[in-house]
């Protein structure tokens, strides 16, 4: 049973560029959440996708956008990169709501460095 | 506002010592869930336990145990007879009754020395 997968593992970009990160949820999960984790900090919620729609959003600017595909996989896009966007980006998946659990299972993350 | 506080930034113990990681939370929701995750140096967050607000029973899983006390809004995590492989950053987290958004504490970095 494959867990949550993310690609790429590492990424280096320069200021002003755009980046796309990808996530495939754990088998049987249909909800995907994205988090940003700066060095030495706890993860911060970016947004959550369910049924191909953004259901909740954290305090992140519009430069952060996402998408969920019919197969439940998801992308996180960040435009006009800033140095402060350098972080570990974590994707988490969770089961359908009727399973009555909010447990989120995380992928290995994508380490983004902005120069 | 919802908040999770892990006051211990770093803890260092010698192998076989017991160690307790503290977690205090704030929420006005009557229904909520509490979690502990482990983040080894590889970076992946590993789920350890989920507790709902109506279940205050303590839980034990091998060398791990959790103490949930609503009266003090605490959800502490104890590792008995620690091992070097327990070295990691441990996060306590909360989801409120609207679901979705996990609110994490700052994490406690545990170092277990041989």
Short mmCIF file of N, CA, C and O in Angstrom, two decimals, chain A residues 5-8 20-24 34 69 73-77 91 110:
data_model
loop_
_atom_site.label_atom_id
_atom_site.label_comp_id
_atom_site.label_asym_id
_atom_site.label_seq_id
_atom_site.Cartn_x
_atom_site.Cartn_y
_atom_site.Cartn_z
N UNK A 5 3.06 10.31 -1.81
CA UNK A 5 4.30 10.58 -2.53
C UNK A 5 4.31 12.03 -3.01
O UNK A 5 3.25 12.61 -3.32
N UNK A 6 5.51 12.61 -3.06
CA UNK A 6 5.68 13.98 -3.48
C UNK A 6 6.85 14.08 -4.45
O UNK A 6 7.83 13.34 -4.32
N UNK A 7 6.74 15.01 -5.39
CA UNK A 7 7.85 15.25 -6.29
C UNK A 7 7.91 16.74 -6.63
O UNK A 7 6.87 17.41 -6.63
N UNK A 8 9.10 17.28 -6.90
CA UNK A 8 10.39 16.61 -6.71
C UNK A 8 10.78 16.57 -5.24
O UNK A 8 10.07 17.11 -4.40
N UNK A 20 6.04 24.51 -9.34
CA UNK A 20 4.91 23.59 -9.17
C UNK A 20 5.39 22.34 -8.45
O UNK A 20 6.36 21.71 -8.87
N UNK A 21 4.72 22.03 -7.36
CA UNK A 21 5.02 20.84 -6.57
C UNK A 21 3.85 19.87 -6.72
O UNK A 21 2.70 20.29 -6.83
N UNK A 22 4.17 18.57 -6.69
CA UNK A 22 3.15 17.56 -6.94
C UNK A 22 3.01 16.58 -5.79
O UNK A 22 3.98 16.29 -5.10
N UNK A 23 1.79 16.04 -5.65
CA UNK A 23 1.50 15.14 -4.55
C UNK A 23 0.49 14.09 -5.00
O UNK A 23 -0.52 14.41 -5.64
N UNK A 24 0.76 12.84 -4.64
CA UNK A 24 -0.21 11.77 -4.85
C UNK A 24 -0.63 11.23 -3.49
O UNK A 24 0.24 10.86 -2.69
N UNK A 34 -1.96 20.90 2.05
CA UNK A 34 -0.58 21.34 1.86
C UNK A 34 -0.14 22.19 3.06
O UNK A 34 -0.92 23.00 3.57
N UNK A 69 -6.80 16.98 -9.03
CA UNK A 69 -7.23 16.28 -10.25
C UNK A 69 -8.25 15.19 -9.92
O UNK A 69 -8.40 14.80 -8.76
N UNK A 73 -4.90 13.36 -7.01
CA UNK A 73 -3.58 13.96 -6.88
C UNK A 73 -3.71 15.48 -6.90
O UNK A 73 -4.75 16.02 -7.29
N UNK A 74 -2.64 16.14 -6.47
CA UNK A 74 -2.75 17.59 -6.30
C UNK A 74 -1.45 18.28 -6.68
O UNK A 74 -0.38 17.67 -6.67
N UNK A 75 -1.57 19.54 -7.03
CA UNK A 75 -0.41 20.40 -7.30
C UNK A 75 -0.49 21.65 -6.43
O UNK A 75 -1.59 22.16 -6.15
N UNK A 76 0.68 22.10 -6.02
CA UNK A 76 0.81 23.40 -5.34
C UNK A 76 1.65 24.28 -6.25
O UNK A 76 2.75 23.89 -6.66
N UNK A 77 1.13 25.44 -6.59
CA UNK A 77 1.85 26.40 -7.42
C UNK A 77 2.18 27.64 -6.59
O UNK A 77 1.33 28.14 -5.85
N UNK A 91 2.88 17.61 1.89
CA UNK A 91 1.54 17.25 1.44
C UNK A 91 1.01 16.18 2.39
O UNK A 91 1.76 15.30 2.84
N UNK A 110 8.85 18.31 -0.13
CA UNK A 110 9.71 18.89 -1.17
C UNK A 110 10.45 20.05 -0.53
O UNK A 110 9.84 20.97 -0.01
#
